PDB file of C-alpha atoms and ligand atoms in Angstrom:
ATOM      1  CA  UNK U   1     -31.302  59.658  63.419  1.00  0.00           C
ATOM      2  CA  UNK U   2     -31.860  61.572  66.561  1.00  0.00           C
ATOM      3  CA  UNK U   3     -32.918  64.782  66.829  1.00  0.00           C
ATOM      4  CA  UNK U   4     -30.271  66.986  67.966  1.00  0.00           C
ATOM      5  CA  UNK U   5     -31.921  69.151  70.602  1.00  0.00           C
ATOM      6  CA  UNK U   6     -30.621  72.275  71.247  1.00  0.00           C
ATOM      7  CA  UNK U   7     -30.848  74.298  74.129  1.00  0.00           C
ATOM      8  CA  UNK U   8     -33.848  77.116  74.266  1.00  0.00           C
ATOM      9  CA  UNK U   9     -32.226  80.488  76.208  1.00  0.00           C
ATOM     10  CA  UNK U  10     -34.211  81.221  78.888  1.00  0.00           C
ATOM     11  CA  UNK U  11     -33.595  84.906  80.539  1.00  0.00           C
ATOM     12  CA  UNK U  12     -35.074  83.528  84.175  1.00  0.00           C
ATOM     13  CA  UNK U  13     -37.103  80.531  86.080  1.00  0.00           C
ATOM     14  CA  UNK U  14     -40.356  80.867  86.622  1.00  0.00           C
ATOM     15  CA  UNK U  15     -41.622  82.599  89.857  1.00  0.00           C
ATOM     16  CA  UNK U  16     -43.112  80.216  91.023  1.00  0.00           C
ATOM     17  CA  UNK U  17     -42.841  75.971  91.288  1.00  0.00           C
ATOM     18  CA  UNK U  18     -46.278  75.540  90.060  1.00  0.00           C
ATOM     19  CA  UNK U  19     -49.985  76.433  90.321  1.00  0.00           C
ATOM     20  CA  UNK U  20     -53.144  74.784  91.826  1.00  0.00           C
ATOM     21  CA  UNK U  21     -56.670  75.394  90.729  1.00  0.00           C
ATOM     22  CA  UNK U  22     -59.274  75.581  93.591  1.00  0.00           C
ATOM     23  CA  UNK U  23     -62.733  75.518  93.987  1.00  0.00           C
ATOM     24  CA  UNK U  24     -62.589  72.473  92.190  1.00  0.00           C
ATOM     25  CA  UNK U  25     -63.459  68.778  92.738  1.00  0.00           C
ATOM     26  CA  UNK U  26     -60.717  67.091  90.812  1.00  0.00           C
ATOM     27  CA  UNK U  27     -57.733  67.171  93.077  1.00  0.00           C
ATOM     28  CA  UNK U  28     -56.469  63.751  92.029  1.00  0.00           C
ATOM     29  CA  UNK U  29     -55.820  64.772  88.298  1.00  0.00           C
ATOM     30  CA  UNK U  30     -51.638  64.892  87.355  1.00  0.00           C
ATOM     31  CA  UNK U  31     -50.171  67.871  87.155  1.00  0.00           C
ATOM     32  CA  UNK U  32     -48.957  69.808  83.977  1.00  0.00           C
ATOM     33  CA  UNK U  33     -45.634  70.268  83.756  1.00  0.00           C
ATOM     34  CA  UNK U  34     -44.666  73.481  81.519  1.00  0.00           C
ATOM     35  CA  UNK U  35     -41.333  73.212  80.934  1.00  0.00           C
ATOM     36  CA  UNK U  36     -39.130  76.680  81.329  1.00  0.00           C
ATOM     37  CA  UNK U  37     -38.846  77.318  77.869  1.00  0.00           C
ATOM     38  CA  UNK U  38     -42.480  77.233  76.878  1.00  0.00           C
ATOM     39  CA  UNK U  39     -43.438  79.929  79.863  1.00  0.00           C
ATOM     40  CA  UNK U  40     -40.615  82.381  78.703  1.00  0.00           C
ATOM     41  CA  UNK U  41     -41.821  81.537  75.601  1.00  0.00           C
ATOM     42  CA  UNK U  42     -45.884  82.573  76.679  1.00  0.00           C
ATOM     43  CA  UNK U  43     -43.579  85.159  78.277  1.00  0.00           C
ATOM     44  CA  UNK U  44     -41.859  87.026  75.529  1.00  0.00           C
ATOM     45  CA  UNK U  45     -44.803  86.367  72.930  1.00  0.00           C
ATOM     46  CA  UNK U  46     -48.062  87.013  75.529  1.00  0.00           C
ATOM     47  CA  UNK U  47     -46.913  89.414  77.672  1.00  0.00           C
ATOM     48  CA  UNK U  48     -44.155  91.061  76.654  1.00  0.00           C
ATOM     49  CA  UNK U  49     -45.605  91.560  73.166  1.00  0.00           C
ATOM     50  CA  UNK U  50     -42.730  90.370  71.237  1.00  0.00           C
ATOM     51  CA  UNK U  51     -43.453  89.453  67.940  1.00  0.00           C
ATOM     52  CA  UNK U  52     -43.030  85.786  67.198  1.00  0.00           C
ATOM     53  CA  UNK U  53     -38.897  86.938  64.963  1.00  0.00           C
ATOM     54  CA  UNK U  54     -37.836  88.464  68.504  1.00  0.00           C
ATOM     55  CA  UNK U  55     -38.504  86.451  70.489  1.00  0.00           C
ATOM     56  CA  UNK U  56     -37.227  82.705  68.447  1.00  0.00           C
ATOM     57  CA  UNK U  57     -33.784  84.661  68.329  1.00  0.00           C
ATOM     58  CA  UNK U  58     -33.808  86.178  71.981  1.00  0.00           C
ATOM     59  CA  UNK U  59     -34.552  82.195  72.729  1.00  0.00           C
ATOM     60  CA  UNK U  60     -31.816  81.513  70.695  1.00  0.00           C
ATOM     61  CA  UNK U  61     -34.343  78.475  67.887  1.00  0.00           C
ATOM     62  CA  UNK U  62     -35.430  79.333  64.451  1.00  0.00           C
ATOM     63  CA  UNK U  63     -38.693  80.568  63.742  1.00  0.00           C
ATOM     64  CA  UNK U  64     -40.277  77.243  63.478  1.00  0.00           C
ATOM     65  CA  UNK U  65     -38.978  75.725  66.831  1.00  0.00           C
ATOM     66  CA  UNK U  66     -40.072  79.092  68.880  1.00  0.00           C
ATOM     67  CA  UNK U  67     -43.752  78.439  67.410  1.00  0.00           C
ATOM     68  CA  UNK U  68     -43.608  74.816  68.275  1.00  0.00           C
ATOM     69  CA  UNK U  69     -42.768  75.814  71.812  1.00  0.00           C
ATOM     70  CA  UNK U  70     -45.382  78.305  72.219  1.00  0.00           C
ATOM     71  CA  UNK U  71     -48.326  76.804  70.692  1.00  0.00           C
ATOM     72  CA  UNK U  72     -47.079  73.747  73.413  1.00  0.00           C
ATOM     73  CA  UNK U  73     -46.847  76.220  76.011  1.00  0.00           C
ATOM     74  CA  UNK U  74     -50.763  77.339  75.114  1.00  0.00           C
ATOM     75  CA  UNK U  75     -52.351  73.851  75.017  1.00  0.00           C
ATOM     76  CA  UNK U  76     -50.587  73.048  78.616  1.00  0.00           C
ATOM     77  CA  UNK U  77     -52.249  75.896  79.552  1.00  0.00           C
ATOM     78  CA  UNK U  78     -55.303  75.369  78.401  1.00  0.00           C
ATOM     79  CA  UNK U  79     -55.599  71.960  79.226  1.00  0.00           C
ATOM     80  CA  UNK U  80     -55.009  73.228  82.836  1.00  0.00           C
ATOM     81  CA  UNK U  81     -57.784  75.427  83.012  1.00  0.00           C
ATOM     82  CA  UNK U  82     -59.875  73.332  81.565  1.00  0.00           C
ATOM     83  CA  UNK U  83     -58.738  70.007  82.648  1.00  0.00           C
ATOM     84  CA  UNK U  84     -58.705  71.579  86.002  1.00  0.00           C
ATOM     85  CA  UNK U  85     -55.179  70.093  86.556  1.00  0.00           C
ATOM     86  CA  UNK U  86     -52.102  71.630  88.378  1.00  0.00           C
ATOM     87  CA  UNK U  87     -49.703  73.587  86.683  1.00  0.00           C
ATOM     88  CA  UNK U  88     -45.527  72.178  87.896  1.00  0.00           C
ATOM     89  CA  UNK U  89     -42.820  74.110  85.926  1.00  0.00           C
ATOM     90  CA  UNK U  90     -40.056  71.699  85.429  1.00  0.00           C
ATOM     91  CA  UNK U  91     -36.456  72.879  84.515  1.00  0.00           C
ATOM     92  CA  UNK U  92     -37.074  71.248  80.183  1.00  0.00           C
ATOM     93  CA  UNK U  93     -34.343  72.156  77.438  1.00  0.00           C
ATOM     94  CA  UNK U  94     -33.313  75.328  78.981  1.00  0.00           C
ATOM     95  CA  UNK U  95     -30.226  77.490  79.049  1.00  0.00           C
ATOM     96  CA  UNK U  96     -29.461  80.171  81.225  1.00  0.00           C
ATOM     97  CA  UNK U  97     -26.907  82.307  81.814  1.00  0.00           C
ATOM     98  CA  UNK U  98     -26.509  82.822  85.285  1.00  0.00           C
ATOM     99  CA  UNK U  99     -26.904  79.704  87.713  1.00  0.00           C
ATOM    100  CA  UNK U 100     -30.084  80.335  89.354  1.00  0.00           C
ATOM    101  CA  UNK U 101     -31.737  79.277  93.318  1.00  0.00           C
ATOM    102  CA  UNK U 102     -33.464  78.976  95.351  1.00  0.00           C
ATOM    103  CA  UNK U 103     -34.166  79.197  98.690  1.00  0.00           C
ATOM    104  CA  UNK U 104     -36.653  76.718 100.532  1.00  0.00           C
ATOM    105  CA  UNK U 105     -36.776  78.849 103.427  1.00  0.00           C
ATOM    106  CA  UNK U 106     -37.548  82.364 102.280  1.00  0.00           C
ATOM    107  CA  UNK U 107     -38.312  81.269  98.868  1.00  0.00           C
ATOM    108  CA  UNK U 108     -36.306  83.934  97.582  1.00  0.00           C
ATOM    109  CA  UNK U 109     -34.811  83.095  94.087  1.00  0.00           C
ATOM    110  CA  UNK U 110     -31.347  84.069  93.745  1.00  0.00           C
ATOM    111  CA  UNK U 111     -28.042  84.292  90.608  1.00  0.00           C
ATOM    112  CA  UNK U 112     -24.660  82.801  92.329  1.00  0.00           C
ATOM    113  CA  UNK U 113     -21.583  83.890  89.614  1.00  0.00           C
ATOM    114  CA  UNK U 114     -20.424  79.178  89.779  1.00  0.00           C
ATOM    115  CA  UNK U 115     -17.336  80.556  91.110  1.00  0.00           C
ATOM    116  CA  UNK U 116     -18.807  81.377  94.816  1.00  0.00           C
ATOM    117  CA  UNK U 117     -19.421  77.592  95.205  1.00  0.00           C
ATOM    118  CA  UNK U 118     -21.678  79.337  98.661  1.00  0.00           C
ATOM    119  CA  UNK U 119     -24.412  77.372  99.463  1.00  0.00           C
ATOM    120  CA  UNK U 120     -26.867  79.532 101.070  1.00  0.00           C
ATOM    121  CA  UNK U 121     -28.830  81.619 100.519  1.00  0.00           C
ATOM    122  CA  UNK U 122     -28.306  85.667  99.297  1.00  0.00           C
ATOM    123  CA  UNK U 123     -31.190  86.962 101.237  1.00  0.00           C
ATOM    124  CA  UNK U 124     -31.279  85.326 104.728  1.00  0.00           C
ATOM    125  CA  UNK U 125     -28.187  82.582 104.476  1.00  0.00           C
ATOM    126  CA  UNK U 126     -30.482  79.753 104.754  1.00  0.00           C
ATOM    127  CA  UNK U 127     -28.205  76.879 104.107  1.00  0.00           C
ATOM    128  CA  UNK U 128     -31.723  74.611 102.463  1.00  0.00           C
ATOM    129  CA  UNK U 129     -31.476  75.954  98.482  1.00  0.00           C
ATOM    130  CA  UNK U 130     -31.268  74.129  95.714  1.00  0.00           C
ATOM    131  CA  UNK U 131     -30.054  74.854  91.760  1.00  0.00           C
ATOM    132  CA  UNK U 132     -32.505  75.546  89.824  1.00  0.00           C
ATOM    133  CA  UNK U 133     -31.213  73.840  87.196  1.00  0.00           C
ATOM    134  CA  UNK U 134     -31.315  70.419  88.255  1.00  0.00           C
ATOM    135  CA  UNK U 135     -34.709  69.906  90.475  1.00  0.00           C
ATOM    136  CA  UNK U 136     -37.692  70.639  89.423  1.00  0.00           C
TER     137      UNK U 136
HETATM  138 ZN1  LIG M 201     -33.631  82.218 102.024  1.00  0.00          ZN
END
């Protein structure tokens, strides 16, 4: 029986597409893919200093699932540091209340109601925008 994947609530997408190490010769290593929900778990537990119970409720997952996501996030961050690999954020199983978009010109991240159906950046009016839901 395939396990049903429940979506994990993420308040906002990461404010970056990725991180690159510098001062290293290991530039050919493949990037580590950090899922949005892993970023969120790390943020809630280690940045917002929430306990796992609060954090799991916020993300709408069980404590066991939260612990697993959090462990995976920490493992990936450690791997990225030790192996000097790039970090790339990818959508994963995240669920966001609002539809987030990224402007490829001014790099703003902004929300847009589904009903708006506009395809321009809220800040610079560029049409070079992408949805953060479907792309990496
Ligand atoms: Zn813009």
